[in-house]
XYZ file of N, CA and C in Angstrom:
855
model
N -16.918 110.367 261.558
C -17.291 110.256 260.144
C -17.713 111.497 259.537
N -18.319 112.320 259.894
C -18.325 113.471 259.221
C -17.144 114.558 259.107
N -16.220 114.327 260.044
C -15.050 115.050 260.118
C -14.078 114.316 259.082
N -14.164 113.072 258.543
C -13.399 112.398 257.977
C -13.938 113.004 256.490
N -15.151 112.836 256.478
C -15.665 113.116 255.067
C -15.178 114.756 254.543
N -15.314 115.833 255.715
C -14.905 116.771 255.680
C -13.466 116.922 255.130
N -12.612 116.457 255.667
C -11.065 116.375 255.279
C -10.618 116.286 253.543
N -11.871 114.762 253.197
C -11.493 114.559 251.999
C -12.018 115.619 251.078
N -13.256 116.232 251.657
C -13.549 117.044 250.379
C -12.864 118.217 250.404
N -12.053 118.838 251.552
C -10.962 119.591 251.489
C -9.848 119.454 250.502
N -9.406 117.936 250.760
C -8.513 117.867 250.059
C -8.438 117.926 248.679
N -9.947 117.092 248.150
C -10.514 116.978 246.885
C -10.507 118.498 246.211
N -10.788 119.341 246.733
C -11.252 120.872 246.488
C -9.584 121.495 246.431
N -9.011 121.297 247.349
C -7.473 121.792 247.000
C -6.706 121.265 246.036
N -7.110 119.918 245.768
C -6.096 119.119 244.229
C -7.083 119.980 242.863
N -8.235 119.909 243.089
C -9.112 120.780 241.676
C -8.259 122.033 241.791
N -8.355 123.033 242.718
C -7.655 124.021 242.666
C -6.269 124.223 242.298
N -5.326 123.017 242.706
C -3.788 123.077 242.218
C -3.776 122.941 241.075
N -4.919 121.906 240.274
C -4.694 121.707 238.808
C -4.979 122.745 238.237
N -6.096 123.478 238.553
C -6.439 124.535 237.696
C -5.226 125.401 237.889
N -4.479 125.446 238.706
C -3.617 126.677 238.702
C -2.525 126.214 237.944
N -2.078 124.801 237.759
C -1.472 124.587 236.391
C -1.346 124.672 235.221
N -0.633 125.800 234.630
C -0.744 126.234 233.334
C -0.862 125.237 232.153
N -1.477 125.656 230.740
C -1.631 125.106 229.527
C 0.173 124.060 229.579
N -0.545 123.123 229.162
C 0.787 121.786 228.936
C 1.065 121.312 230.237
N 0.753 121.862 231.362
C 1.233 120.831 232.517
C 0.106 120.466 233.037
N 0.513 119.522 234.464
C -0.654 118.838 234.999
C -0.541 118.827 236.641
N -1.273 118.518 237.299
C -0.868 118.358 239.002
C -0.438 117.282 239.114
N 0.893 116.784 239.784
C 1.083 115.734 240.289
C 0.637 115.539 241.894
N -0.052 114.528 241.879
C -0.650 114.206 243.668
C 0.564 113.925 244.664
N 1.315 112.624 244.080
C 2.474 112.528 244.723
C 3.774 113.334 245.231
N 4.058 114.154 243.783
C 5.007 115.146 244.102
C 4.618 116.415 244.489
N 3.371 116.781 244.605
C 2.495 117.536 244.812
C 3.381 119.013 243.974
N 3.210 119.214 242.747
C 3.643 119.943 241.724
C 3.153 119.950 240.577
N 3.347 120.899 240.145
C 2.819 121.029 238.346
C 3.945 120.294 237.626
N 3.641 119.390 236.767
C 4.776 118.838 235.755
C 4.501 118.982 234.406
N 5.378 119.099 233.544
C 5.120 119.340 232.120
C 4.694 117.882 231.311
N 3.386 118.307 231.007
C 2.292 117.119 230.337
C 3.538 116.230 229.307
N 4.537 116.948 228.345
C 4.977 116.587 227.310
C 6.292 117.058 227.384
N 7.579 116.164 227.474
C 8.814 116.406 227.883
C 9.391 117.249 227.303
N 9.486 117.032 225.805
C 9.780 117.744 224.731
C 9.100 119.232 224.312
N 8.205 119.403 225.414
C 7.341 120.677 225.006
C 7.811 121.947 226.022
N 8.793 122.821 225.108
C 9.548 123.892 225.987
C 8.729 124.863 226.598
N 8.014 125.235 225.249
C 6.671 126.551 225.402
C 5.334 126.242 226.247
N 5.376 124.805 226.648
C 4.092 124.431 227.252
C 3.018 124.974 226.560
N 2.661 124.722 225.511
C 1.601 124.596 224.561
C 0.791 123.361 224.740
N 1.588 122.496 224.927
C 0.450 121.203 224.771
C 0.896 120.662 223.673
N 1.934 121.146 222.934
C 2.353 120.241 221.573
C 4.162 120.192 221.202
N 4.225 119.624 220.452
C 5.622 119.741 220.161
C 5.875 120.001 218.721
N 6.222 121.562 218.329
C 6.530 121.635 216.801
C 7.787 122.052 216.903
N 8.397 122.863 215.444
C 9.632 123.237 215.567
C 10.017 124.526 216.460
N 9.019 125.024 217.181
C 9.692 126.042 217.943
C 10.296 125.404 219.322
N 9.675 124.241 219.617
C 10.664 123.658 220.833
C 11.449 123.075 220.415
N 11.389 122.512 219.239
C 12.923 121.856 218.795
C 14.190 123.081 218.871
N 13.702 124.187 218.160
C 14.897 125.126 218.397
C 15.413 125.705 219.248
N 14.413 125.720 220.172
C 14.680 125.971 221.902
C 15.489 125.031 222.230
N 15.365 123.683 222.078
C 16.443 122.929 222.831
C 18.005 122.945 221.962
N 17.878 123.180 220.749
C 18.866 123.459 220.139
C 19.779 124.467 220.305
N 19.147 125.595 220.589
C 19.823 126.699 221.157
C 20.470 127.027 222.527
N 20.300 125.759 223.727
C 20.838 125.287 224.560
C 21.569 124.168 224.535
N 21.912 123.482 223.227
C 22.727 121.868 223.304
C 24.283 122.435 223.678
N 24.678 121.640 224.585
C 25.980 121.271 224.702
C 26.290 122.375 225.988
N 25.476 123.311 226.615
C 25.588 123.790 227.522
C 25.241 123.323 229.090
N 26.024 123.883 230.154
C 25.978 123.389 231.279
C 26.127 124.517 232.373
N 25.829 124.109 233.582
C 25.798 124.712 234.465
C 26.594 124.015 235.487
N 28.095 124.779 235.773
C 28.907 124.581 236.041
C 29.222 124.945 237.775
N 28.336 125.878 238.017
C 28.314 126.249 239.744
C 28.648 127.694 239.804
N 28.396 128.509 240.706
C 28.753 129.686 241.258
C 30.348 129.732 241.250
N 31.050 130.885 241.317
C 32.243 130.873 241.184
C 32.340 131.078 242.720
N 33.541 130.426 243.819
C 33.628 130.085 245.024
C 33.389 129.016 245.456
N 32.470 128.073 244.630
C 32.145 126.604 244.571
C 33.155 125.798 244.309
N 33.638 124.837 245.144
C 34.388 123.919 244.613
C 34.303 123.144 243.293
N 35.047 122.886 242.823
C 34.927 122.045 241.514
C 35.666 120.459 241.559
N 34.970 119.611 241.247
C 35.575 118.268 241.208
C 36.027 117.740 239.889
N 37.233 117.668 239.624
C 37.785 116.992 238.288
C 38.465 115.908 238.482
N 38.385 114.991 237.404
C 39.325 113.780 237.811
C 39.618 113.539 239.264
N 38.206 113.293 240.001
C 38.631 113.069 241.246
C 39.420 113.867 242.362
N 39.818 115.174 241.918
C 40.385 116.076 242.668
C 39.661 117.313 242.812
N 39.533 117.953 243.915
C 38.587 118.986 244.177
C 39.412 120.372 244.471
N 38.815 121.377 243.358
C 39.867 122.407 243.200
C 39.134 123.783 243.857
N 39.367 124.440 244.480
C 38.729 125.719 245.150
C 38.636 126.712 243.827
N 37.782 127.589 244.180
C 37.684 128.546 242.801
C 37.515 129.833 243.221
N 38.090 131.021 242.403
C 37.939 132.451 243.237
C 37.405 133.312 242.156
N 36.744 134.547 242.611
C 36.426 135.463 241.398
C 37.374 136.643 241.536
N 37.998 136.986 240.029
C 38.818 137.880 240.292
C 38.016 139.133 239.205
N 37.673 139.992 239.489
C 36.649 140.831 238.589
C 35.581 140.031 237.894
N 35.169 139.926 236.527
C 34.304 138.901 236.128
C 34.738 137.786 235.767
N 36.144 137.621 236.125
C 36.504 136.024 235.777
C 36.447 134.798 237.167
N 36.306 134.111 236.856
C 36.320 132.719 237.761
C 37.477 131.905 237.699
N 38.359 131.793 238.629
C 39.398 130.821 238.098
C 39.839 129.686 239.158
N 40.239 128.774 238.613
C 40.964 127.522 239.568
C 41.631 128.497 240.425
N 41.813 128.088 242.162
C 42.862 128.405 243.275
C 44.116 128.187 243.093
N 44.224 126.923 242.266
C 45.669 126.291 242.121
C 45.824 125.719 240.669
N 47.201 125.134 240.582
C 47.527 124.634 239.341
C 46.568 123.534 238.933
N 46.579 123.130 237.791
C 45.743 121.704 237.050
C 46.970 120.734 237.504
N 46.193 119.477 237.998
C 46.917 118.509 238.183
C 46.193 116.908 237.513
N 45.016 117.022 236.153
C 44.673 116.205 235.893
C 45.564 115.320 235.199
N 45.262 113.851 235.164
C 45.924 113.093 234.128
C 44.919 112.674 233.048
N 43.824 113.265 233.069
C 43.175 112.734 231.543
C 42.509 114.352 231.257
N 42.465 114.042 229.686
C 41.664 115.143 229.008
C 39.838 115.184 229.531
N 39.491 116.146 229.132
C 38.074 116.642 229.718
C 36.778 115.047 229.214
N 37.392 114.674 228.258
C 36.789 113.127 227.480
C 37.132 111.911 228.334
N 38.013 111.950 228.992
C 38.464 110.748 229.801
C 39.604 110.116 229.115
N 39.736 110.752 228.164
C 41.177 110.305 227.225
C 42.317 110.274 228.559
N 43.326 109.295 228.709
C 44.523 109.559 229.441
C 45.625 110.497 228.689
N 46.164 111.226 229.345
C 47.326 112.342 229.058
C 48.812 111.593 229.539
N 49.342 111.413 228.426
C 50.526 109.976 228.500
C 51.526 110.810 229.828
N 52.001 110.288 230.605
C 53.088 110.618 231.702
C 54.076 110.379 230.880
N 55.400 111.434 230.437
C 56.351 110.938 229.824
C 57.783 111.337 230.754
N 58.434 110.374 230.988
C 59.465 110.318 231.688
C 61.079 111.109 231.144
N 61.302 109.964 230.404
C 62.583 110.054 229.711
C 62.904 111.459 228.747
N 63.888 112.027 229.091
C 64.076 113.332 228.391
C 63.913 113.615 226.679
N 64.493 112.566 226.499
C 64.614 112.464 224.718
C 63.083 112.056 224.477
N 62.465 111.245 225.165
C 60.921 111.310 224.446
C 60.298 112.411 224.823
N 60.720 113.440 226.020
C 59.802 114.535 225.926
C 60.103 115.411 224.729
N 61.418 115.422 224.654
C 61.602 116.246 223.561
C 61.196 116.276 222.084
N 60.924 114.620 222.238
C 60.674 114.415 220.579
C 58.715 114.381 220.291
N 58.178 114.744 221.461
C 56.578 114.730 221.774
C 55.956 115.378 220.462
N 55.187 114.986 219.639
C 54.439 116.117 219.146
C 53.088 115.846 219.443
N 52.644 115.323 220.398
C 51.344 115.455 220.973
C 51.315 115.596 222.183
N 50.307 115.562 222.948
C 50.025 115.950 224.408
C 50.723 114.778 225.458
N 51.635 115.629 226.022
C 52.391 115.098 227.269
C 52.189 115.669 228.545
N 52.590 114.901 229.839
C 52.388 115.750 231.074
C 53.376 114.911 232.102
N 53.849 115.708 233.113
C 54.579 115.265 233.837
C 54.582 115.864 235.186
N 55.208 115.102 236.168
C 55.088 115.887 237.530
C 56.742 116.286 237.692
N 57.025 117.391 238.753
C 58.237 118.295 238.721
C 59.480 117.229 238.894
N 60.327 117.134 238.291
C 61.281 116.277 238.027
C 61.083 114.653 238.056
N 59.967 114.532 237.446
C 59.346 113.244 237.474
C 59.194 112.662 238.747
N 58.809 113.230 239.762
C 58.311 112.622 241.219
C 56.844 113.016 241.573
N 56.288 111.952 241.799
C 54.798 112.004 241.954
C 54.520 112.321 243.043
N 55.167 111.909 244.293
C 55.337 112.339 245.406
C 55.319 113.861 245.771
N 56.205 114.597 244.922
C 56.204 116.275 245.051
C 54.888 116.576 244.198
N 54.740 116.135 243.378
C 53.250 116.565 242.561
C 52.069 116.449 243.505
N 51.892 115.551 244.414
C 50.674 115.547 245.310
C 50.738 116.237 246.497
N 52.013 116.785 246.594
C 52.143 117.158 248.106
C 52.391 118.865 248.151
N 53.438 118.967 246.679
C 53.094 120.644 247.331
C 52.510 121.621 246.105
N 51.328 120.883 245.502
C 50.710 122.084 245.211
C 50.769 122.714 243.521
N 52.121 122.373 243.042
C 52.534 122.995 241.860
C 51.882 122.258 240.609
N 50.935 121.168 240.758
C 50.274 120.466 239.667
C 51.253 119.906 238.891
N 50.605 119.672 237.881
C 51.357 118.908 236.670
C 51.902 119.725 235.813
N 52.712 118.997 234.907
C 53.178 120.156 234.023
C 52.986 119.286 232.503
N 52.447 120.155 231.477
C 52.004 119.861 230.290
C 52.879 120.615 229.178
N 53.196 119.728 228.119
C 53.268 120.631 226.760
C 52.250 121.476 226.534
N 52.595 121.978 225.017
C 51.528 122.864 224.640
C 50.412 122.199 223.707
N 50.781 120.857 223.071
C 50.017 120.055 222.326
C 49.152 119.468 223.440
N 49.130 119.384 224.813
C 48.162 119.114 225.479
C 47.024 120.188 225.468
N 47.791 121.176 225.984
C 46.900 122.510 226.116
C 45.905 122.814 224.980
N 46.292 122.438 223.794
C 45.549 122.942 222.359
C 44.865 121.732 222.048
N 45.043 120.688 222.699
C 44.290 119.309 222.140
C 42.701 119.438 222.328
N 42.072 119.075 221.047
C 40.577 119.488 221.191
C 39.655 118.662 222.343
N 40.649 117.690 222.781
C 39.766 117.058 224.292
C 39.531 117.544 225.370
N 40.369 118.541 225.397
C 40.046 119.540 226.455
C 40.941 119.472 227.649
N 41.869 120.080 227.892
C 42.549 119.815 229.299
C 41.778 120.405 230.427
N 40.831 121.028 230.689
C 40.237 121.563 231.729
C 39.032 120.860 231.675
N 38.058 120.987 232.873
C 36.978 120.070 232.847
C 35.617 121.086 231.724
N 34.703 120.285 231.670
C 33.856 120.983 230.549
C 33.175 122.084 231.103
N 32.991 123.637 230.595
C 32.329 124.524 231.257
C 33.993 125.551 231.716
N 35.200 125.043 231.378
C 36.061 125.838 231.986
C 37.505 125.858 230.743
N 38.352 126.058 230.525
C 39.273 126.514 229.347
C 40.393 126.836 230.126
N 41.607 126.447 229.166
C 43.301 127.332 229.697
C 42.875 128.484 229.094
N 43.240 129.454 229.744
C 43.165 131.008 229.539
C 44.202 131.678 228.303
N 43.327 132.397 227.483
C 44.161 132.815 226.126
C 45.089 133.921 226.581
N 45.866 134.682 225.894
C 46.688 135.882 226.257
C 45.490 137.321 226.627
N 44.641 136.766 226.002
C 44.011 138.076 226.312
C 42.968 138.194 227.880
N 42.610 136.513 227.926
C 42.614 136.384 229.689
C 43.208 137.172 230.604
N 44.451 136.759 230.394
C 45.458 136.772 231.227
C 45.683 138.228 231.164
N 45.678 138.847 230.164
C 45.896 140.230 230.157
C 44.749 140.986 230.748
N 43.504 140.630 230.809
C 42.656 140.934 231.619
C 42.653 141.190 233.040
N 43.502 139.526 233.262
C 43.276 139.649 234.613
C 44.490 140.541 235.410
N 45.494 140.687 234.641
C 46.842 141.585 235.132
C 46.347 143.184 235.633
N 45.539 143.663 234.489
C 44.584 144.835 234.510
C 43.662 144.893 235.240
N 42.911 143.918 235.829
C 41.902 144.047 236.910
C 43.033 143.936 238.445
N 43.820 143.283 238.849
C 44.885 143.363 240.062
C 45.614 144.182 239.944
N 45.859 144.964 238.697
C 46.678 146.195 238.604
C 48.281 145.778 238.068
N 48.068 146.192 236.478
C 49.115 145.442 235.829
C 50.676 146.024 236.135
N 50.871 147.074 236.939
C 52.069 147.377 237.233
C 53.005 146.648 238.560
N 51.543 145.766 239.117
C 52.177 145.140 240.713
C 51.361 143.763 240.061
N 51.189 143.043 239.438
C 50.479 142.221 239.082
C 51.141 140.972 239.748
N 52.168 140.801 239.942
C 53.006 139.707 239.965
C 53.196 139.908 241.548
N 53.170 140.954 242.220
C 53.322 140.859 244.084
C 51.715 140.815 244.412
N 50.687 140.641 243.942
C 49.211 140.550 244.151
C 48.808 139.329 243.837
N 49.284 138.242 242.835
C 48.879 137.025 242.503
C 50.017 136.149 243.078
N 51.204 136.555 243.203
C 52.038 135.618 244.128
C 51.995 135.208 245.405
N 51.984 133.429 245.624
C 51.939 132.996 246.696
C 52.998 133.999 247.722
N 52.303 134.154 248.996
C 53.369 134.353 249.902
C 54.406 133.552 250.870
N 54.072 131.913 250.046
C 54.941 131.109 250.733
C 56.519 131.497 250.263
N 57.514 131.250 250.989
C 58.937 131.586 251.004
C 59.458 130.495 251.181
N 60.942 130.331 250.600
C 61.849 129.339 251.294
C 63.212 130.185 251.441
N 64.009 129.095 252.002
C 65.487 129.516 252.624
C 66.141 129.031 251.127
N 67.054 129.810 250.530
C 67.957 129.586 249.554
C 68.039 128.080 249.349
N 67.909 127.203 248.350
C 68.060 126.070 247.715
C 68.002 125.068 248.889
N 66.934 125.373 250.050
C 66.642 124.608 251.001
C 65.250 123.986 250.673
N 65.188 122.599 250.822
C 63.943 121.786 250.660
C 63.511 122.251 248.773
N 64.020 122.056 248.304
C 64.033 122.959 246.803
C 62.650 121.840 245.873
N 62.773 120.431 246.326
C 61.846 120.198 245.521
C 60.201 120.451 246.089
N 60.423 119.949 247.404
C 58.969 120.093 248.015
C 58.309 121.119 248.229
N 59.203 122.541 248.753
C 58.634 123.451 249.031
C 58.627 124.458 247.758
N 57.358 124.953 247.406
C 56.950 125.641 246.246
C 57.050 126.975 246.648
N 57.912 127.567 247.866
C 57.627 128.987 247.905
C 58.878 129.626 247.290
N 58.730 131.400 247.274
C 59.652 131.800 246.507
C 61.131 131.895 247.044
N 62.113 132.027 246.545
C 63.473 132.502 247.202
C 63.266 133.890 247.814
N 63.954 134.364 248.825
C 63.983 135.340 249.656
C 64.700 136.395 249.151
N 65.787 135.964 248.214
C 66.774 136.960 248.201
C 66.536 137.698 246.719
N 66.759 138.981 247.181
C 66.176 140.007 245.964
C 64.899 139.967 245.898
N 63.985 139.391 246.646
C 62.965 139.442 246.659
C 61.861 140.493 246.642
N 60.677 140.596 245.868
C 59.752 141.672 245.618
C 58.857 140.986 246.891
N 58.262 141.479 247.802
C 57.223 141.267 248.433
C 56.043 140.978 248.008
N 55.529 139.897 248.199
C 54.387 139.090 247.768
C 52.984 139.333 248.730
N 52.049 139.593 248.039
C 50.775 139.774 248.967
C 49.883 138.703 248.674
N 49.566 138.253 247.586
C 48.634 137.258 247.293
C 47.036 137.741 247.534
N 47.170 139.101 247.142
C 45.637 139.831 247.529
C 44.697 139.154 247.132
N 44.632 138.554 245.765
C 43.073 137.541 245.105
C 43.192 136.396 245.906
N 44.122 135.700 246.141
C 44.159 134.430 246.858
C 44.828 133.917 245.474
N 45.303 133.938 244.708
C 45.420 133.595 243.352
C 46.470 132.091 243.860
N 47.625 132.805 244.735
C 48.336 131.833 244.982
C 49.354 131.367 243.951
N 50.161 132.210 243.085
C 51.016 132.192 241.859
C 52.240 131.199 242.592
N 52.452 129.925 242.396
C 53.655 129.345 243.305
C 54.881 129.468 242.317
N 55.752 129.379 242.865
C 57.198 129.151 242.379
C 57.170 127.695 241.795
N 57.056 127.692 240.493
C 57.019 126.265 239.756
C 58.042 125.939 238.764
N 58.935 126.791 238.448
C 60.111 126.447 237.504
C 59.361 125.771 236.199
N 60.216 125.146 235.436
C 59.461 124.478 233.973
C 60.103 123.290 233.728
N 59.865 122.415 232.601
C 60.833 121.754 231.884
C 61.111 121.937 230.701
N 62.636 121.885 230.536
C 63.352 122.380 229.351
C 62.210 121.986 227.833
N 62.492 122.449 226.895
C 61.846 121.669 225.620
C 62.812 120.458 225.186
N 64.243 120.365 226.031
C 64.933 119.182 225.856
C 64.501 117.936 226.766
N 63.463 118.544 227.471
C 63.176 117.489 228.395
C 63.928 117.453 229.965
N 65.120 118.362 230.040
C 65.833 118.626 231.133
C 65.217 119.764 232.051
N 65.691 119.746 233.635
C 65.173 120.320 234.484
C 65.956 121.378 234.871
N 65.877 122.673 235.164
C 66.774 123.516 235.787
C 67.385 122.812 237.280
N 68.235 123.641 237.850
C 69.198 123.055 239.061
C 67.992 123.503 240.139
N 67.439 122.380 241.288
C 66.580 122.832 242.287
C 66.764 124.065 242.847
N 67.855 124.403 243.104
C 68.181 125.648 243.781
C 67.669 126.950 242.911
N 67.251 126.792 241.868
C 66.551 127.751 240.708
C 65.321 127.692 240.676
N 64.344 126.849 241.421
C 63.490 126.365 241.227
C 62.324 127.614 241.847
N 63.014 128.113 242.971
C 62.359 129.358 243.650
C 62.420 130.539 243.260
N 63.110 130.858 242.421
C 62.887 131.854 241.531
C 61.468 132.717 240.412
N 61.089 131.230 239.778
C 60.155 131.876 238.929
C 59.090 130.888 238.597
N 57.890 131.572 238.238
C 56.686 130.683 237.923
C 56.259 131.075 236.651
N 55.604 129.675 236.032
C 55.117 129.824 234.865
C 53.417 129.241 234.746
N 53.104 129.937 233.338
C 51.451 129.032 233.445
C 51.303 129.219 231.805
N 50.934 128.127 231.393
C 50.747 128.308 229.737
C 49.354 129.142 229.422
N 49.273 129.682 228.352
C 48.180 130.325 227.732
C 47.810 129.160 226.311
N 46.640 129.602 226.318
C 46.110 128.827 224.804
C 46.330 129.295 223.857
N 47.075 130.800 223.446
C 47.396 131.626 222.458
C 48.793 131.162 221.777
N 49.029 131.404 220.671
C 50.156 131.283 219.926
C 50.517 132.826 218.880
N 51.649 132.775 218.897
C 51.679 134.570 217.980
C 51.989 133.808 216.565
N 53.142 132.667 216.365
C 53.183 131.866 215.126
C 53.403 130.447 215.482
N 53.533 129.457 214.355
C 53.810 128.242 214.588
C 54.867 128.006 215.576
N 54.444 126.933 216.584
C 55.614 126.519 217.417
C 56.097 127.964 218.678
N 55.107 128.503 218.692
C 55.600 129.737 219.669
C 54.222 130.351 220.705
N 54.061 129.524 221.419
C 53.094 129.484 222.305
C 53.462 130.585 223.483
N 52.448 131.219 223.720
C 52.575 132.374 224.677
C 52.348 131.850 226.130
N 53.244 132.302 227.136
C 53.172 131.471 228.751
C 53.191 132.628 229.546
N 52.624 132.644 231.114
C 52.990 133.881 231.595
C 54.314 133.889 232.394
N 54.973 134.700 232.677
C 56.224 134.530 233.428
C 56.367 135.650 234.507
N 56.345 135.237 236.031
C 56.440 135.560 237.180
C 58.196 135.445 237.506
N 58.671 136.483 238.037
C 59.896 136.305 238.803
C 60.174 136.787 240.159
N 60.516 136.447 241.078
C 60.490 136.741 242.565
C 60.862 138.321 242.563
N 61.597 138.944 241.501
C 62.175 140.374 241.623
C 61.328 141.171 240.604
N 60.672 140.588 239.987
C 60.006 141.370 239.266
C 58.370 141.895 240.090
N 57.934 142.697 239.810
C 56.713 143.742 240.276
C 55.547 143.380 239.372
N 55.756 142.817 238.343
C 54.719 142.673 237.151
C 55.083 141.472 236.804
N 53.280 140.663 236.076
C 53.683 139.699 235.476
C 53.903 139.973 234.111
N 54.286 138.871 233.380
C 54.663 139.330 231.492
C 54.185 138.264 230.592
N 53.779 138.373 229.724
C 53.765 137.265 228.912
C 54.129 136.992 227.560
N 55.167 135.954 227.734
C 56.398 136.038 226.513
C 55.930 134.648 225.645
N 56.237 135.159 224.319
C 56.064 134.039 223.218
C 57.161 133.261 222.985
N 58.583 133.449 223.219
C 59.695 132.837 222.739
C 60.779 133.390 223.850
N 61.255 132.281 224.574
C 62.138 132.282 225.162
C 63.312 131.367 225.070
N 64.420 131.282 224.905
C 65.517 130.469 225.203
C 65.187 129.120 223.839
N 64.455 129.547 222.851
C 63.948 128.558 222.015
C 62.709 127.914 222.177
N 62.088 128.207 223.133
C 60.649 127.901 223.594
C 59.692 127.440 222.918
N 59.598 126.256 222.816
C 58.425 125.970 221.757
C 57.068 125.586 222.717
N 56.448 124.251 222.029
C 55.443 123.720 222.683
C 55.845 122.666 223.300
N 57.168 122.331 223.361
C 57.794 120.959 223.923
C 58.009 121.378 225.423
N 57.855 122.406 225.734
C 58.105 123.488 227.284
C 57.384 122.576 228.402
N 57.578 122.296 229.326
C 56.595 121.847 229.902
C 56.410 122.661 231.541
N 55.063 123.364 231.295
C 54.634 124.251 232.142
C 53.239 124.186 232.815
N 52.905 124.234 233.932
C 51.892 124.389 234.431
C 50.228 125.000 233.881
N 49.544 124.833 234.556
C 47.995 125.227 233.723
C 47.261 125.477 235.151
N 46.174 126.696 234.548
C 45.430 127.220 235.497
C 44.129 127.216 234.745
N 42.808 126.889 235.112
C 41.800 127.041 234.312
C 40.905 128.329 234.588
N 39.939 128.718 233.607
C 39.471 130.088 233.920
C 37.878 129.336 233.267
N 37.067 129.870 233.986
C 35.588 129.877 233.816
C 35.244 130.100 232.189
N 34.200 129.492 231.487
C 33.919 129.665 229.959
C 33.203 131.194 230.096
């Protein structure tokens, strides 16, 4: 009996001490065993909600914690690895979402004529084959209208990189050798397994090291008229959209060729406009 009384006394004293430990505007919660804010809107813990609390809330409105770089990101039911390169955090593979960040569907356009005529966001798989899309890592192909859509192509906290952000990436990895350091080491025999294998053709190819695990694949692209290059050409070049344009209907994109040592940024090639179908990478805000 005396022991139980002593324990009860110790618990009461401890609880009182914890209660006193809690600062102004907070209280000790016995069940959770920690201090809680007495008033949920009280950001400065003075026990009151005034204009200062509202301003503090507004200053952080719309921000979120998307996790540290290197932690996988789940987006549209798919898991993307992330990599740190310099001060930038990148997806380690091409985007394959069928939805904008707000959940709206990005139309999948198969017919060449409809692709060429589109003046809003559209997506497709390589040669319109969803099996290839899911297997080989090239991701989906998007026109530039999808890239610049206000609903966002990348998840919240991420975005399609600008011209300057890609330029920064190339400078960090070494601009003169950016292609060989970013390009995947996957290779393929000329015109063999052309659709499924996203490796690079070996003929006249510069050695790729993929030093930073960026894994740039030989993606090819969809012409602005909706057509696709011959499958034998798929292994020669890789593309990625930027969010930047130099003038109307002339968006910039990254171009890497298997015989180039450096990656280049191009804004107009063979009449390329926003209708071209090109893969996308996301970079963290």
